[in-house]
XYZ file of N, CA and C in Angstrom:
606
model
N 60.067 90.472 105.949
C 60.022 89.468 107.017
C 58.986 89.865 108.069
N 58.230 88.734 108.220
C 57.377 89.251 109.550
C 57.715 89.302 110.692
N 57.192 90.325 112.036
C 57.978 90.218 113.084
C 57.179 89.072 114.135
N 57.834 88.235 114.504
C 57.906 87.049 115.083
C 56.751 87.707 116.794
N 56.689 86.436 117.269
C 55.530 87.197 118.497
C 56.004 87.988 119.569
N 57.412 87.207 120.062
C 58.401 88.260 120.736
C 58.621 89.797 120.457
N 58.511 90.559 119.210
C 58.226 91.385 118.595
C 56.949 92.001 119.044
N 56.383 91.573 118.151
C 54.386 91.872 118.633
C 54.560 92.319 120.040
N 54.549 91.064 120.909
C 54.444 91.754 122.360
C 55.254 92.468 122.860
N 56.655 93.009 121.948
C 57.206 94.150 122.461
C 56.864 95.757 122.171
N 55.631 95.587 120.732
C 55.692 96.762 120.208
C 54.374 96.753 120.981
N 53.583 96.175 121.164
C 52.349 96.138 121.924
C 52.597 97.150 123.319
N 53.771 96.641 124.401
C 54.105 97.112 125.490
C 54.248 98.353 125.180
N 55.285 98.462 123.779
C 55.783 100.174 124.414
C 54.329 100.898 124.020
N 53.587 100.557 122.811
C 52.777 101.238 122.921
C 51.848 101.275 123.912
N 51.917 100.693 124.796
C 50.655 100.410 126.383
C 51.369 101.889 126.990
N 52.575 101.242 126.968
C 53.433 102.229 127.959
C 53.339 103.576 127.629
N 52.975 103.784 126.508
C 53.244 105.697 125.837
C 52.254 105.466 125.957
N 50.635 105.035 125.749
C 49.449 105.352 126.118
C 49.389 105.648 127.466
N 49.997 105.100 128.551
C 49.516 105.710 129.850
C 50.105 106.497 130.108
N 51.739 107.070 129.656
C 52.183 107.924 129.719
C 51.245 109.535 129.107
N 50.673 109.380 128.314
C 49.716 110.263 127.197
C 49.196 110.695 128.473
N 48.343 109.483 129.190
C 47.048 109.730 129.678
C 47.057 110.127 130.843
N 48.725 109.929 131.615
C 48.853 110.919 132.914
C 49.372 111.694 132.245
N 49.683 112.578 131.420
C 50.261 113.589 131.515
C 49.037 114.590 130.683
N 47.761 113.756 130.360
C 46.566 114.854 130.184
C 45.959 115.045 131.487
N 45.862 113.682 132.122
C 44.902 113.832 133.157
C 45.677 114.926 135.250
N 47.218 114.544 135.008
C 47.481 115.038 136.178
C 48.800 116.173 135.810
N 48.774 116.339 134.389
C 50.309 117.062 133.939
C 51.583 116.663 133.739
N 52.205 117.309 133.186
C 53.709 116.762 132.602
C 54.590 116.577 134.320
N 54.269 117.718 135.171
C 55.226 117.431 136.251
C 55.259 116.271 136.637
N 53.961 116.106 136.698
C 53.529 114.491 137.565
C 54.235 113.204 136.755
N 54.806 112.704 135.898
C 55.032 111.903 134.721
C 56.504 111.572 135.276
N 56.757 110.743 135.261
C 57.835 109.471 135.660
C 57.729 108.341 135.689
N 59.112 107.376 135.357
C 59.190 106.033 134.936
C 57.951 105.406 136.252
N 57.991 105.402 137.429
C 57.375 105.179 138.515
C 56.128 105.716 138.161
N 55.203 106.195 137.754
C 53.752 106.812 137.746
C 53.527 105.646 136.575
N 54.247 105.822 135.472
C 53.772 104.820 134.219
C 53.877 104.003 134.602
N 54.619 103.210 135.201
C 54.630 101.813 135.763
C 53.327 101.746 136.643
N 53.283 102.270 137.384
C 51.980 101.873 138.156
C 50.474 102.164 137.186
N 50.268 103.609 136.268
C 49.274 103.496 135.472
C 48.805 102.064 134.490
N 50.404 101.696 134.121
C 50.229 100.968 133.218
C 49.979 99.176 133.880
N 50.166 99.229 134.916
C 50.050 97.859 135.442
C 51.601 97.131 135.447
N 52.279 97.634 135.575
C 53.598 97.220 135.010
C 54.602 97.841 136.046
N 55.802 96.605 136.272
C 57.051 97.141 136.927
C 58.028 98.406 136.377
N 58.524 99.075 137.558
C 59.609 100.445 136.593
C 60.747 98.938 135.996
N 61.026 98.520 136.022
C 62.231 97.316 135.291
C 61.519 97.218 134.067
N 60.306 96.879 134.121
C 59.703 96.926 132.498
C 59.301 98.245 131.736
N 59.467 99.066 132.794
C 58.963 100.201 131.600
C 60.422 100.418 131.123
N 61.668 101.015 131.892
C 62.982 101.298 131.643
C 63.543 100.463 130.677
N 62.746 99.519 130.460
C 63.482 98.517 129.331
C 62.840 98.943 127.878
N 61.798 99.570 127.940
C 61.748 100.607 126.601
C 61.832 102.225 126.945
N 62.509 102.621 127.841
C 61.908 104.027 128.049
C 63.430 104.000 129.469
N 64.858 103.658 129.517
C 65.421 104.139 130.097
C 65.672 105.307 131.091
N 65.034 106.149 130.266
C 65.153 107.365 131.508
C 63.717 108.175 131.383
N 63.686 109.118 132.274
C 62.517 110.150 131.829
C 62.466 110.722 130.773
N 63.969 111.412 130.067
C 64.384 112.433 128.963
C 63.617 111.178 127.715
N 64.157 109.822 127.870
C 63.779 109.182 126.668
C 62.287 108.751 126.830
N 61.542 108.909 127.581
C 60.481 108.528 127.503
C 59.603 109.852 127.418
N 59.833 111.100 127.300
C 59.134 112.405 126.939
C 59.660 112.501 125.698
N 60.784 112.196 125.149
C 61.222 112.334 123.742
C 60.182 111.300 123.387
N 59.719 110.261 123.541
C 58.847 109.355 122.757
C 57.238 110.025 122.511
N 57.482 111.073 123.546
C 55.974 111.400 123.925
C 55.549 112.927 123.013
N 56.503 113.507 123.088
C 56.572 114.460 122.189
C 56.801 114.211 120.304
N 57.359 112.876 120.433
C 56.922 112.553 118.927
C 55.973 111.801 118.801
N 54.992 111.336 119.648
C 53.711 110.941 119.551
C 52.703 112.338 119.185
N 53.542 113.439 120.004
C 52.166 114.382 119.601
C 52.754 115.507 118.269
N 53.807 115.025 118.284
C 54.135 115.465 116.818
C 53.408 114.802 115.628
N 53.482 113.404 115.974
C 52.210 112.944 115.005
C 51.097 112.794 114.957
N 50.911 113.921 116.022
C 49.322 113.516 115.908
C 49.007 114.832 115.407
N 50.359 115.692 115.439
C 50.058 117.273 114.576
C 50.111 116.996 113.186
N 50.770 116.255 112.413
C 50.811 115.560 111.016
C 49.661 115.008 110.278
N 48.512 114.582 111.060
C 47.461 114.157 111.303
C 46.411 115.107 111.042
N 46.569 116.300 111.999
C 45.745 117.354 112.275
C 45.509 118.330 111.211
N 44.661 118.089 110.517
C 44.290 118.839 109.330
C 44.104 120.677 109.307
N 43.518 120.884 110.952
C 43.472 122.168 111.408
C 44.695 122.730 111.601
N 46.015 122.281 111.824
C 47.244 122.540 112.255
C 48.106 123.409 111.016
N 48.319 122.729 110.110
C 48.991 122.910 108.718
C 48.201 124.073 108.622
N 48.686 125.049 107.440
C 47.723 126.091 106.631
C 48.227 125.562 105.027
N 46.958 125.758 104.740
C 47.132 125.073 102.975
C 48.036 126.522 102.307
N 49.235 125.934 101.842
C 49.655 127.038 100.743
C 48.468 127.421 99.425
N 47.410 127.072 99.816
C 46.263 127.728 98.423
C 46.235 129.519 99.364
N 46.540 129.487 100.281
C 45.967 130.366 101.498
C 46.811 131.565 101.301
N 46.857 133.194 101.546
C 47.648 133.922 101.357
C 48.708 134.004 102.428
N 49.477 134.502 102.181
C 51.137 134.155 103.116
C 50.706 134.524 104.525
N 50.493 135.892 104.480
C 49.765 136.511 105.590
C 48.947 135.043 106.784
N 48.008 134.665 106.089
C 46.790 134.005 106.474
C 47.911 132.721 106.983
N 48.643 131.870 106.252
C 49.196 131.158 106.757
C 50.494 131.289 108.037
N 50.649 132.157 107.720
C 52.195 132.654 108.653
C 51.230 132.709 110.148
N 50.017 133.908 110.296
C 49.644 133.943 111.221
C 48.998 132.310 112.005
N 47.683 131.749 111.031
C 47.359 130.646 111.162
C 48.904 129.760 112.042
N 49.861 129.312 111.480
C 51.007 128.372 111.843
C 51.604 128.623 113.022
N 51.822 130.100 113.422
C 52.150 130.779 114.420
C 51.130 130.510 115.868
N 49.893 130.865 115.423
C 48.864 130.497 116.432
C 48.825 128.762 116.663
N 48.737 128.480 115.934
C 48.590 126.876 116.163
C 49.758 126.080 116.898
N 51.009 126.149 116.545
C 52.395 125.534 116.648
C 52.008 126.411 118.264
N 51.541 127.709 118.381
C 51.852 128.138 119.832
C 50.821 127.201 120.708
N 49.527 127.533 120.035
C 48.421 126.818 121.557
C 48.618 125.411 121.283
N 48.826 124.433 120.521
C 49.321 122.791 120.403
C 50.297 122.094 121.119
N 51.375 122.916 120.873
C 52.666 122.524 121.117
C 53.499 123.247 121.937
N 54.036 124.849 121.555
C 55.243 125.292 122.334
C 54.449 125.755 123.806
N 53.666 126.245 123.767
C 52.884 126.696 125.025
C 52.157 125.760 126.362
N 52.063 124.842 125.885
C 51.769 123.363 126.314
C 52.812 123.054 127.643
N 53.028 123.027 128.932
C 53.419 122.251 130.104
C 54.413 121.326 129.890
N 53.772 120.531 129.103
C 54.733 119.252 128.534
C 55.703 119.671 127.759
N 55.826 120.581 126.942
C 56.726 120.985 126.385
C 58.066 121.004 126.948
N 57.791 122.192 128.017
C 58.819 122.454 129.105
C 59.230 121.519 129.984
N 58.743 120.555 130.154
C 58.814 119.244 130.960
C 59.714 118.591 130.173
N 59.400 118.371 128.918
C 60.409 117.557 128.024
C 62.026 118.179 127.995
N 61.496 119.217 128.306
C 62.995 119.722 127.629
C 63.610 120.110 129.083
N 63.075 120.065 130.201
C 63.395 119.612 131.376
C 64.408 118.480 131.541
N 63.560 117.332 131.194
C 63.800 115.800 131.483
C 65.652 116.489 130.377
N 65.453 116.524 128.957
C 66.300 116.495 128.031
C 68.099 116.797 128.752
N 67.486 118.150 129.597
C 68.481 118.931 129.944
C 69.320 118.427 131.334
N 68.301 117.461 131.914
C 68.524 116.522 133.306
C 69.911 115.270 132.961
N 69.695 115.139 131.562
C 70.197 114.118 131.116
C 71.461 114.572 129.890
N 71.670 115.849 130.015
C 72.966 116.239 128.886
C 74.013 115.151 129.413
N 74.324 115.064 130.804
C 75.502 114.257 130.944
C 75.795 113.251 131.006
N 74.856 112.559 130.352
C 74.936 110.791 130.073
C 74.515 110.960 128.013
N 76.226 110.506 127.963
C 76.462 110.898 126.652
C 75.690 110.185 125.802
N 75.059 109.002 126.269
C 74.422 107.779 125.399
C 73.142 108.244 125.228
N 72.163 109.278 126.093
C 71.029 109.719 126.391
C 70.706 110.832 125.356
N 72.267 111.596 125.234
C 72.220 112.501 124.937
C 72.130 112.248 123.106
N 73.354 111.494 123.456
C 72.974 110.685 121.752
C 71.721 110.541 121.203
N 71.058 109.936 121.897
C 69.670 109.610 121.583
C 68.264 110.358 121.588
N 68.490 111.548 122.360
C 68.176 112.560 122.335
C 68.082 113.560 120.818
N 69.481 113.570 120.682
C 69.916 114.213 119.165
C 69.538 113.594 118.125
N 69.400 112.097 118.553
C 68.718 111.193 116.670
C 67.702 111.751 116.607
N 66.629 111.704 118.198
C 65.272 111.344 117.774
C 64.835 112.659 117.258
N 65.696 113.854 117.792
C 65.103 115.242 117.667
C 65.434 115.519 115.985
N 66.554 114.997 115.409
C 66.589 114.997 113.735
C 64.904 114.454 113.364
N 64.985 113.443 113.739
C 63.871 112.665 113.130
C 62.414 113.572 112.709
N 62.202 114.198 114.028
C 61.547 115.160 114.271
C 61.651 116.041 113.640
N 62.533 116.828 113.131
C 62.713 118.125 112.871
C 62.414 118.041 111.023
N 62.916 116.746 110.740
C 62.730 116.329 109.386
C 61.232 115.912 109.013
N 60.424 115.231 110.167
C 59.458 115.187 109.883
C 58.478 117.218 109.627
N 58.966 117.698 110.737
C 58.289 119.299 110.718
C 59.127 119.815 109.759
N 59.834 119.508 108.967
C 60.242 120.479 107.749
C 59.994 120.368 106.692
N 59.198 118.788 106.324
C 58.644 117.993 105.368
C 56.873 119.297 105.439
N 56.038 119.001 106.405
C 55.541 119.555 106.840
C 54.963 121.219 106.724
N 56.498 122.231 106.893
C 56.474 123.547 106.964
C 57.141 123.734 105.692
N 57.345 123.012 104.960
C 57.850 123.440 103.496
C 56.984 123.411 102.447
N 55.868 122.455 102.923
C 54.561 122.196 102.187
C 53.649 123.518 102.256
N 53.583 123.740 103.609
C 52.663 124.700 103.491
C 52.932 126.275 102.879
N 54.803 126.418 102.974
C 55.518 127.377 102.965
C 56.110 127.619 101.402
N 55.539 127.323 100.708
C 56.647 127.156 98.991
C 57.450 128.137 99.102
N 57.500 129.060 99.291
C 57.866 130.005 99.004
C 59.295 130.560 99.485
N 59.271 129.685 101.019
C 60.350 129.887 101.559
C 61.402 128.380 101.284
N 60.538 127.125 100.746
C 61.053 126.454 100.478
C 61.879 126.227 99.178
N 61.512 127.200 98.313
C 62.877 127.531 97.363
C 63.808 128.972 97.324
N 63.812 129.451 98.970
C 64.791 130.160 99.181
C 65.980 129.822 99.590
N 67.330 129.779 99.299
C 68.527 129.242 99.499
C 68.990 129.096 100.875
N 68.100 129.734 101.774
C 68.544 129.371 103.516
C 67.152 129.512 103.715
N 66.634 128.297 103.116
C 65.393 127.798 103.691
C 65.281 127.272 104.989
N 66.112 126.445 105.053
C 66.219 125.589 106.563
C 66.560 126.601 107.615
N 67.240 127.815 107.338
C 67.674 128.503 108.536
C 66.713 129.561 108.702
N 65.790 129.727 107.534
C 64.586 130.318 107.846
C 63.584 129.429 108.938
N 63.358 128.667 108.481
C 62.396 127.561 109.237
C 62.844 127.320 110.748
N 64.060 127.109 110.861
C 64.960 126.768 111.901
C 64.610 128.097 113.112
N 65.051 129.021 112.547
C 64.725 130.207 113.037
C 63.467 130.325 113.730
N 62.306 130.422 113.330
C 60.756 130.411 113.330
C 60.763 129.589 114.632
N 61.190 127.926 114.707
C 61.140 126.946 115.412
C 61.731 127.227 116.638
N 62.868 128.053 116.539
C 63.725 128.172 117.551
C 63.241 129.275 118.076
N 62.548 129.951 117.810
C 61.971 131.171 118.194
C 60.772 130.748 119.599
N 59.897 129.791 118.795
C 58.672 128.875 119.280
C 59.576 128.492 120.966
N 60.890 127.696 120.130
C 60.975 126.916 121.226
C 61.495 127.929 122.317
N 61.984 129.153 122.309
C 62.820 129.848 123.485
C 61.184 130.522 124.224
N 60.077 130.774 123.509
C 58.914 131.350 124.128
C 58.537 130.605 124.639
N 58.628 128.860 124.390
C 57.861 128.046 125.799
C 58.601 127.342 126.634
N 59.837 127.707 126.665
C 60.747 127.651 127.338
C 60.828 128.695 128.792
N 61.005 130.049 128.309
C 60.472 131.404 129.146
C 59.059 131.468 129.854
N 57.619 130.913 128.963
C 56.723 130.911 129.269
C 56.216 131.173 130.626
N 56.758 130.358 131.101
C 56.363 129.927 132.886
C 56.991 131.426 133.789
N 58.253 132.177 132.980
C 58.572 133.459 133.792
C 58.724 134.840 132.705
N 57.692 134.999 131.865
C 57.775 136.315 131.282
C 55.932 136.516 131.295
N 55.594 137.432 131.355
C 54.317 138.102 131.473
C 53.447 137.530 130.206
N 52.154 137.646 130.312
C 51.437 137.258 128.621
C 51.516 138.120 127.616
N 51.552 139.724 128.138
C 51.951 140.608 127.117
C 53.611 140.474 126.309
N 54.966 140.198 127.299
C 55.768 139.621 126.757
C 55.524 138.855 125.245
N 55.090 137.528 125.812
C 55.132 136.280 124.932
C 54.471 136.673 123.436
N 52.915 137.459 123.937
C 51.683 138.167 122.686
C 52.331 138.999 121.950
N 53.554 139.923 121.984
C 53.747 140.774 121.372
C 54.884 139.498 120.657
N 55.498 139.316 121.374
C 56.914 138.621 120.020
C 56.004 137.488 119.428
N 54.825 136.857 119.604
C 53.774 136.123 118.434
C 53.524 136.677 117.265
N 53.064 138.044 117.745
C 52.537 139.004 116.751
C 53.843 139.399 115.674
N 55.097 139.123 116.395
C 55.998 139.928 115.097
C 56.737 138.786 114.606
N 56.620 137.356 114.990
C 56.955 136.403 114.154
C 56.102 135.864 112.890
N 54.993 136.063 113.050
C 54.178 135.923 111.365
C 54.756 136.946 110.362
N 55.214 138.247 110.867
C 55.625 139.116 110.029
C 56.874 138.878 109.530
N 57.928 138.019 110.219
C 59.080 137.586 110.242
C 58.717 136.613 108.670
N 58.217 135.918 109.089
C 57.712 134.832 107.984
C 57.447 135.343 107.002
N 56.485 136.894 106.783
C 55.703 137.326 105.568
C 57.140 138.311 105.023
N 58.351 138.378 105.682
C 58.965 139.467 105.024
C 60.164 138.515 104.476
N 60.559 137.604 104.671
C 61.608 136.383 103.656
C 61.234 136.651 101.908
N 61.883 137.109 101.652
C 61.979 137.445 100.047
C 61.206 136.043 99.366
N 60.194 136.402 98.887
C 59.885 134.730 97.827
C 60.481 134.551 96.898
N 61.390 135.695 96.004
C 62.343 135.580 94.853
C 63.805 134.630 95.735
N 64.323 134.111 95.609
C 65.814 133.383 96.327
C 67.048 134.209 95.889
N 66.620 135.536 94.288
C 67.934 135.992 94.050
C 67.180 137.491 94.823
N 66.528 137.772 95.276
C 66.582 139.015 96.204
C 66.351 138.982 97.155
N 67.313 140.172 97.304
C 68.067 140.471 99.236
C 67.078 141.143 99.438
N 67.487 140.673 101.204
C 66.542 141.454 102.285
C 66.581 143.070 102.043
């Protein structure tokens, strides 16, 4: 079925709306970014942005899976499993850090996220979109990863790695650079020491 024009001009908006959202939060930072800034970037009332983008938490969740896909995209991002484990573990590690976990916005998002645990409907929505996400990056890190992707706690390998990412740009803003550089350096190794056999132990 095609979507009717009411449609069109709704998918049109939100995408106006996450474009200016993008474009203040390259041009003045994640702090700066609220329903009120997009509304005015975008030419548009906060009543119309909130009507796709309810709160801040849901409108950085939209924004962070915009640049999740634009890492899906990013050919430099991935490491080709033709590549040796080593080469990729480090490669994925560096990249996922300067792209994504190290990034302002990061911490902003998960700011907004944490602003909003107590509005259960937010929170709900919060939790779909971050599946969505996580399924898209495991589609992703399993490709590049074979190896760990036919190990029997694959996902809690991967999971691990991710959750690792996410507590370093989380801290970022209050632990030193030597901190953060040294636990970089021993998570590729983390990655290169997961058994590639699934029937042998650590």
């Amino acid at each position: 079925m095609k979507p009717n024009l009411h449609q069109v001009k709704s998918e049109l908006t939100h995408e106006r709306l996450l474009n200016s959202a993008l474009s203040l939060m390259q041009e003045k930072g994640a702090g700066r970014l609220s329903i009120q800034a997009v509304a005015q970037a975008a030419g548009m009332t906060t009543g119309a942005v909130q009507h796709h983008f309810p709160s801040k938490a849901a409108l950085m969740m939209q924004v962070l899976s915009r640049l999740i896909d634009s890492l899906e995209s990013d050919t430099d991002f991935w490491p080709s499993p033709r590549w040796g484990l080593r080469r990729r573990s480090e490669h994925f590690v560096q990249q996922a850090w300067a792209q994504l976990y190290s990034q302002p916005r990061f911490a902003s998002a998960w700011a907004a996220y944490l602003a909003a645990v107590d509005d259960a409907v937010m929170t709900a929505h919060i939790i779909e979109q971050r599946s969505l996400i996580q399924q898209r990056l495991r589609v992703q890190f399993m490709a590049s990863f074979p190896e760990i992707a036919i190990h029997p706690q694959a996902d809690a390998h991967m999971q691990f790695v991710l959750t690792t990412l996410r507590g370093l740009g989380l801290v970022r803003p209050f632990a030193s650079a030597a901190t953060i550089d040294s636990q970089l350096t021993i998570l590729p190794k983390f990655i290169q020491s997961i058994p590639t056999n699934p029937q042998e132990t650590p």
